[in-house]
Amino acid sequence: MEHTERKKRIFSGIQPSGDLTLGSYMGAIKNWVALQDEYDCLYCIVDMHAITVRQVPADLRRRSLEQLAQYIACGLDPQKNIMFIQSHVPAHAELSWVLGCYTQFGELSRMTQFKQKSQQHADNITSGLFTYPVLMAADILLYQADLVPVGADQKQHVELCRDIAQRFNGIYGDVFTLPEPFIPKLGARVMSLAAPENKMSKSDPDGCVFLMDSPDDIRRKFKRAVTDCETAVKFDKENKPGVSNLLTIYSAATGKTIEEAEAEFAGQGYGVFKPAVGDAVIELLRPIREEAERLIKDKAYLQGIYAEGAERAAAVAHRTVRKVYKKIGFVER
Ligand code: TRP
């Protein structure tokens, strides 16, 4: 190990604020699995971000553990990756406070996600919701991550993180690695089955397939998927968003190209196509669901994984916090 070049480091996280979806799998986790050999990866269950909007405590706890089981069931190897729960590593809160003192009110006010979420939760616009991007910057900078795989909606947050890091380094010297958003070209952007103009989202259960959905649920959701009033199975995002989304899903589930999928369903109509996509997804998710169900029952195993993950993460994070505290003039304990 000592003689090999340092692998680039990756950090990413998903909030346990809802159950994982086919969109989370095809757009994020599947790519993480592909990265685990080439990079040094940390994958975090960001429960502290989840409480920026009100959560039911028992659900938050259940989903945090399920999310870990699902990461592993999707193929993330706990030996190769550090998988942990954000609240288990106090350095996230510690660095977040410091970075908040190097972030402008104006910068946070310009965040698109804050504007959206404060509209959605107009009765509960907390300072946590406002400073959410600072906590995210702490997540990333604590581990000196080089690359941050995120969806396009999170790019602005990673850019802010870079700005904060650059500002801090400008004052105190090179403390933080400047991270870059890493938006995989391959990652399928999965849209809602019910409203294919929108991204698949857990807040729209009809248009959303959850990783833990039963085959019957999946079959039903694909049968009802919105298409258009034509008959041809053709990829055309503009004019046929529903069919194009189904082709994207089919291609991601089977490994076939879009062209191969179009050819396969040429002249067959949606009555054949839609259930076939459903079946492909059922087969894709079956082993993941079964393995996750098995792991969720094995509390001791999961505990071992998240305890070890937190320990490994904390060792790295703690070094960064100490360095930062020293630089800004805190007395060493
Ligand atoms: N904000 C991200 C999202 O909602 C989740 C997240 C929190 C994250 N911390 C992160 C993603 C650090 C990447 C890196 O999708």
Coordinates of C-alpha atoms and ligand atoms in Angstrom, one line a residue:
M1 CA 0.0 0.0 0.0
E2 CA 2.7 2.4 1.0
H3 CA 4.3 2.4 -2.5
T4 CA 1.2 2.7 -4.5
E5 CA -0.1 6.1 -5.5
R6 CA -2.8 7.5 -3.2
K7 CA -6.2 6.6 -4.7
K8 CA -8.5 9.5 -5.3
R9 CA -11.0 9.9 -2.5
I10 CA -14.7 10.0 -3.0
F11 CA -17.4 11.1 -0.6
S12 CA -21.1 10.9 -1.1
G13 CA -24.2 10.6 1.0
I14 CA -28.0 10.1 0.8
Q15 CA -30.5 11.4 3.3
P16 CA -32.5 8.7 5.2
S17 CA -35.6 11.0 4.8
G18 CA -37.4 8.5 2.6
D19 CA -37.0 4.9 1.3
L20 CA -34.5 4.3 -1.4
T21 CA -35.9 4.3 -4.9
L22 CA -35.1 2.8 -8.3
G23 CA -33.9 6.4 -9.1
S24 CA -31.4 6.3 -6.2
Y25 CA -30.1 3.0 -7.4
M26 CA -29.8 3.7 -11.1
G27 CA -28.7 7.3 -10.6
A28 CA -26.3 6.9 -7.7
I29 CA -25.7 3.7 -5.9
K30 CA -25.0 1.6 -9.0
N31 CA -22.3 4.1 -9.9
W32 CA -20.8 3.9 -6.4
V33 CA -20.5 0.2 -6.8
A34 CA -18.6 0.7 -10.1
L35 CA -16.2 3.1 -8.3
Q36 CA -15.3 1.0 -5.3
D37 CA -12.2 -0.6 -6.7
E38 CA -10.6 2.4 -8.3
Y39 CA -11.3 4.9 -5.5
D40 CA -11.1 5.3 -1.8
C41 CA -14.7 5.8 -1.0
L42 CA -16.8 7.0 1.9
Y43 CA -20.6 6.6 1.8
C44 CA -22.5 8.3 4.5
I45 CA -26.1 8.0 5.7
V46 CA -26.7 11.7 6.4
D47 CA -29.2 11.6 9.2
M48 CA -28.2 15.1 10.4
H49 CA -29.3 16.5 7.0
A50 CA -32.5 14.6 7.3
I51 CA -33.7 16.5 10.4
T52 CA -33.6 19.8 8.5
V53 CA -37.2 18.9 7.9
R54 CA -39.3 17.3 10.6
Q55 CA -38.9 13.5 10.8
V56 CA -40.8 10.8 12.7
P57 CA -38.1 9.5 15.0
A58 CA -38.9 5.8 14.6
D59 CA -39.0 6.1 10.8
L60 CA -35.8 7.9 10.7
R61 CA -34.1 5.2 12.8
R62 CA -35.6 2.4 10.7
R63 CA -34.7 4.0 7.4
S64 CA -31.1 4.8 8.5
L65 CA -30.5 1.1 9.2
E66 CA -32.4 -0.1 6.1
Q67 CA -30.3 2.2 4.0
L68 CA -27.1 0.6 5.2
A69 CA -28.6 -2.8 4.5
Q70 CA -29.6 -1.7 1.1
Y71 CA -26.2 -0.2 0.3
I72 CA -24.6 -3.6 1.0
A73 CA -27.4 -5.5 -0.8
C74 CA -26.7 -3.3 -3.9
G75 CA -23.1 -4.5 -3.9
L76 CA -21.2 -1.9 -1.9
D77 CA -18.5 -3.9 0.0
P78 CA -18.1 -2.7 3.6
Q79 CA -14.5 -3.8 3.4
K80 CA -13.7 -1.7 0.4
N81 CA -15.8 1.4 1.3
I82 CA -16.2 3.2 4.6
M83 CA -20.0 3.2 5.2
F84 CA -21.2 5.1 8.2
I85 CA -23.9 7.2 9.9
Q86 CA -23.2 10.9 10.0
S87 CA -24.3 11.5 13.5
H88 CA -21.9 8.9 14.8
V89 CA -18.9 11.1 13.8
P90 CA -19.1 14.3 15.9
A91 CA -16.5 16.0 13.7
H92 CA -19.3 16.7 11.2
A93 CA -21.1 19.0 13.6
E94 CA -17.8 20.5 14.8
L95 CA -16.4 21.4 11.4
S96 CA -19.8 22.6 10.3
W97 CA -19.8 25.2 13.0
V98 CA -16.4 26.5 12.0
L99 CA -17.2 26.6 8.3
G100 CA -20.4 28.5 9.1
C101 CA -18.3 31.3 10.3
Y102 CA -16.6 31.4 6.9
T103 CA -19.8 31.4 4.8
Q104 CA -21.8 34.4 3.9
F105 CA -25.5 34.8 4.6
G106 CA -25.8 36.0 1.0
E107 CA -24.3 32.8 -0.4
L108 CA -26.7 30.6 1.5
S109 CA -29.6 32.8 0.5
R110 CA -28.9 32.1 -3.1
M111 CA -29.1 28.3 -2.8
T112 CA -31.8 27.0 -5.1
Q113 CA -32.6 24.1 -2.8
F114 CA -33.1 26.4 0.2
K115 CA -35.5 28.5 -1.8
Q116 CA -37.5 25.5 -2.9
K117 CA -37.5 23.8 0.5
S118 CA -38.5 26.9 2.4
Q119 CA -41.5 27.2 0.1
Q120 CA -42.4 23.6 0.6
H121 CA -42.0 23.9 4.4
A122 CA -43.1 27.5 4.8
D123 CA -44.3 26.8 8.4
N124 CA -40.9 25.5 9.5
I125 CA -38.0 27.4 7.9
T126 CA -35.3 26.7 10.4
S127 CA -31.7 27.8 10.6
G128 CA -30.7 24.2 10.0
L129 CA -32.5 24.2 6.6
F130 CA -30.6 27.4 5.8
T131 CA -27.2 26.1 6.9
Y132 CA -27.7 22.7 5.3
P133 CA -25.0 23.4 2.7
V134 CA -22.5 24.2 5.4
L135 CA -22.9 20.8 7.0
M136 CA -22.6 19.3 3.5
A137 CA -19.3 21.2 3.0
A138 CA -18.1 19.8 6.3
D139 CA -19.0 16.3 5.2
I140 CA -16.9 16.6 2.1
L141 CA -13.9 18.7 3.5
L142 CA -13.4 16.5 6.6
Y143 CA -12.3 13.7 4.4
Q144 CA -10.3 15.8 1.9
A145 CA -12.5 14.3 -0.8
D146 CA -11.4 14.8 -4.4
L147 CA -14.6 13.9 -6.0
V148 CA -18.2 14.1 -4.9
P149 CA -20.7 12.1 -7.0
V150 CA -24.0 13.9 -6.9
G151 CA -27.1 14.5 -9.0
A152 CA -27.2 17.8 -11.0
D153 CA -29.5 19.3 -8.2
Q154 CA -26.6 19.1 -5.7
K155 CA -24.0 20.7 -8.0
Q156 CA -24.5 24.1 -6.5
H157 CA -23.8 22.8 -3.0
V158 CA -20.6 21.3 -4.1
E159 CA -19.6 24.5 -5.8
L160 CA -20.3 26.4 -2.6
C161 CA -18.2 23.8 -0.7
R162 CA -15.3 24.6 -3.0
D163 CA -15.8 28.3 -2.5
I164 CA -15.7 27.9 1.3
A165 CA -12.6 25.7 1.1
Q166 CA -10.8 28.1 -1.2
R167 CA -11.6 31.0 1.1
F168 CA -10.4 29.1 4.1
N169 CA -7.2 28.0 2.3
G170 CA -6.6 31.6 1.2
I171 CA -6.5 32.7 4.8
Y172 CA -4.8 29.8 6.5
G173 CA -2.8 27.9 3.8
D174 CA -3.6 24.6 2.3
V175 CA -5.9 22.9 4.7
F176 CA -8.6 21.5 2.5
T177 CA -8.5 19.6 -0.8
L178 CA -10.7 21.3 -3.3
P179 CA -13.5 18.9 -4.3
E180 CA -15.1 18.5 -7.6
P181 CA -18.7 17.5 -8.4
F182 CA -18.6 14.2 -10.2
I183 CA -21.7 13.8 -12.3
P184 CA -21.5 10.4 -13.9
K185 CA -22.3 10.5 -17.6
L186 CA -23.5 7.0 -17.4
G187 CA -25.9 7.4 -14.5
A188 CA -29.4 7.0 -15.7
R189 CA -31.7 9.9 -14.7
V190 CA -34.9 8.1 -13.8
M191 CA -38.1 10.1 -14.1
S192 CA -41.5 9.6 -12.4
L193 CA -43.7 6.9 -14.0
A194 CA -46.7 9.0 -13.3
A195 CA -45.4 12.4 -14.4
P196 CA -42.3 11.7 -16.6
E197 CA -41.4 15.5 -16.7
N198 CA -40.3 15.2 -13.1
K199 CA -37.5 13.2 -11.5
M200 CA -38.6 10.0 -9.8
S201 CA -39.3 11.1 -6.2
K202 CA -40.3 9.4 -3.0
S203 CA -42.9 12.2 -2.5
D204 CA -44.9 10.8 -5.5
P205 CA -45.4 7.2 -4.5
D206 CA -47.4 6.3 -7.7
G207 CA -44.6 7.3 -10.0
C208 CA -41.9 5.9 -7.8
V209 CA -40.5 2.4 -7.5
F210 CA -38.9 1.7 -4.1
L211 CA -36.1 -0.8 -3.8
M212 CA -38.2 -2.8 -1.3
D213 CA -41.4 -2.9 -3.4
S214 CA -42.9 -6.3 -4.0
P215 CA -43.0 -7.7 -7.5
D216 CA -46.8 -7.1 -7.6
D217 CA -46.4 -3.4 -6.7
I218 CA -43.7 -3.0 -9.4
R219 CA -45.8 -4.8 -12.0
R220 CA -48.8 -2.5 -11.2
K221 CA -46.8 0.7 -11.3
F222 CA -45.3 -0.1 -14.7
K223 CA -48.7 -1.2 -16.1
R224 CA -50.0 2.2 -15.2
A225 CA -46.9 4.2 -16.3
V226 CA -47.9 7.3 -18.3
T227 CA -46.9 7.1 -22.0
D228 CA -48.5 9.0 -24.9
C229 CA -51.2 8.5 -27.5
E230 CA -49.0 7.0 -30.1
T231 CA -47.9 3.4 -30.3
A232 CA -44.2 3.4 -31.3
V233 CA -41.5 2.5 -28.7
K234 CA -39.1 5.2 -29.7
F235 CA -36.7 7.3 -27.7
D236 CA -37.7 11.0 -28.0
K237 CA -37.3 12.9 -24.7
E238 CA -39.1 16.0 -26.0
N239 CA -42.2 14.4 -27.4
K240 CA -42.3 11.1 -25.7
P241 CA -41.0 11.6 -22.2
G242 CA -42.8 8.6 -20.7
V243 CA -41.7 6.1 -23.3
S244 CA -38.1 7.5 -23.2
N245 CA -38.0 7.1 -19.5
L246 CA -39.2 3.5 -19.7
L247 CA -36.5 2.8 -22.4
T248 CA -33.9 4.3 -20.1
I249 CA -35.0 2.1 -17.2
Y250 CA -35.2 -1.0 -19.4
S251 CA -31.7 -0.3 -20.8
A252 CA -30.2 0.3 -17.3
A253 CA -32.0 -2.9 -15.9
T254 CA -30.9 -5.2 -18.7
G255 CA -27.7 -3.7 -19.9
K256 CA -29.1 -3.5 -23.5
T257 CA -28.6 -0.2 -25.4
I258 CA -31.6 2.0 -26.2
E259 CA -31.3 1.1 -29.9
E260 CA -31.4 -2.6 -29.0
A261 CA -34.4 -2.1 -26.8
E262 CA -36.2 -0.1 -29.5
A263 CA -35.5 -2.9 -32.0
E264 CA -36.8 -5.5 -29.6
F265 CA -40.2 -3.8 -29.2
A266 CA -40.5 -2.6 -32.8
G267 CA -44.2 -2.9 -33.8
Q268 CA -45.3 -4.3 -30.5
G269 CA -47.0 -1.4 -28.8
Y270 CA -47.1 -0.3 -25.2
G271 CA -49.3 -3.2 -24.0
V272 CA -46.2 -5.5 -24.4
F273 CA -43.5 -2.9 -23.7
K274 CA -44.7 -1.6 -20.3
P275 CA -45.0 -5.0 -18.6
A276 CA -41.7 -6.1 -20.1
V277 CA -40.0 -3.1 -18.4
G278 CA -41.8 -4.0 -15.2
D279 CA -40.5 -7.6 -15.4
A280 CA -36.9 -6.4 -16.1
V281 CA -37.1 -4.2 -13.0
I282 CA -38.6 -7.0 -10.9
E283 CA -35.7 -9.3 -11.8
L284 CA -33.1 -6.5 -11.2
L285 CA -34.5 -5.7 -7.8
R286 CA -35.3 -9.2 -6.6
P287 CA -31.8 -10.2 -5.3
I288 CA -31.3 -6.7 -3.9
R289 CA -34.6 -6.8 -1.9
E290 CA -34.0 -10.4 -0.7
E291 CA -30.5 -9.6 0.5
A292 CA -31.5 -6.4 2.1
E293 CA -34.4 -8.2 3.9
R294 CA -32.0 -10.8 5.2
L295 CA -29.5 -8.1 6.4
I296 CA -32.1 -6.0 8.1
K297 CA -32.9 -8.9 10.4
D298 CA -29.3 -9.3 11.3
K299 CA -29.0 -6.3 13.7
A300 CA -25.7 -7.5 15.1
Y301 CA -24.1 -7.6 11.7
L302 CA -25.3 -4.1 10.7
Q303 CA -24.1 -2.8 14.0
G304 CA -20.7 -4.2 13.4
I305 CA -20.5 -2.5 10.0
Y306 CA -21.7 1.0 11.1
A307 CA -19.5 0.9 14.3
E308 CA -16.5 0.0 12.2
G309 CA -17.4 2.6 9.6
A310 CA -17.7 5.3 12.2
E311 CA -14.4 4.4 13.7
R312 CA -12.5 4.5 10.4
A313 CA -14.3 7.7 9.3
A314 CA -13.7 9.4 12.7
A315 CA -9.9 8.7 12.5
V316 CA -9.7 10.7 9.2
A317 CA -12.2 13.4 10.3
H318 CA -10.5 14.0 13.6
R319 CA -7.2 14.8 11.9
T320 CA -8.9 17.5 9.8
V321 CA -10.7 19.1 12.8
R322 CA -7.5 19.2 14.8
K323 CA -5.7 20.9 11.9
V324 CA -8.5 23.4 11.5
Y325 CA -8.7 24.2 15.2
K326 CA -5.0 24.8 15.3
K327 CA -5.1 27.1 12.3
I328 CA -7.9 29.3 13.6
G329 CA -6.3 29.7 17.0
F330 CA -8.2 27.4 19.3
V331 CA -6.0 26.2 22.2
E332 CA -5.0 22.6 21.9
R333 CA -6.5 20.4 24.6
Ligands
TRP1 N1 -27.4 17.0 0.0 C1 -27.3 15.7 -0.6 C2 -28.6 15.3 -1.2 O1 -29.7 15.6 -0.7 C3 -26.9 14.7 0.5 C4 -25.6 14.9 1.0 C5 -25.3 15.4 2.3 C6 -24.3 14.8 0.3 N2 -23.9 15.5 2.4 C7 -23.3 15.2 1.3 C8 -24.0 14.4 -1.0 C9 -22.0 15.2 0.9 C10 -22.6 14.4 -1.3 C11 -21.7 14.8 -0.4 O2 -28.6 14.6 -2.2

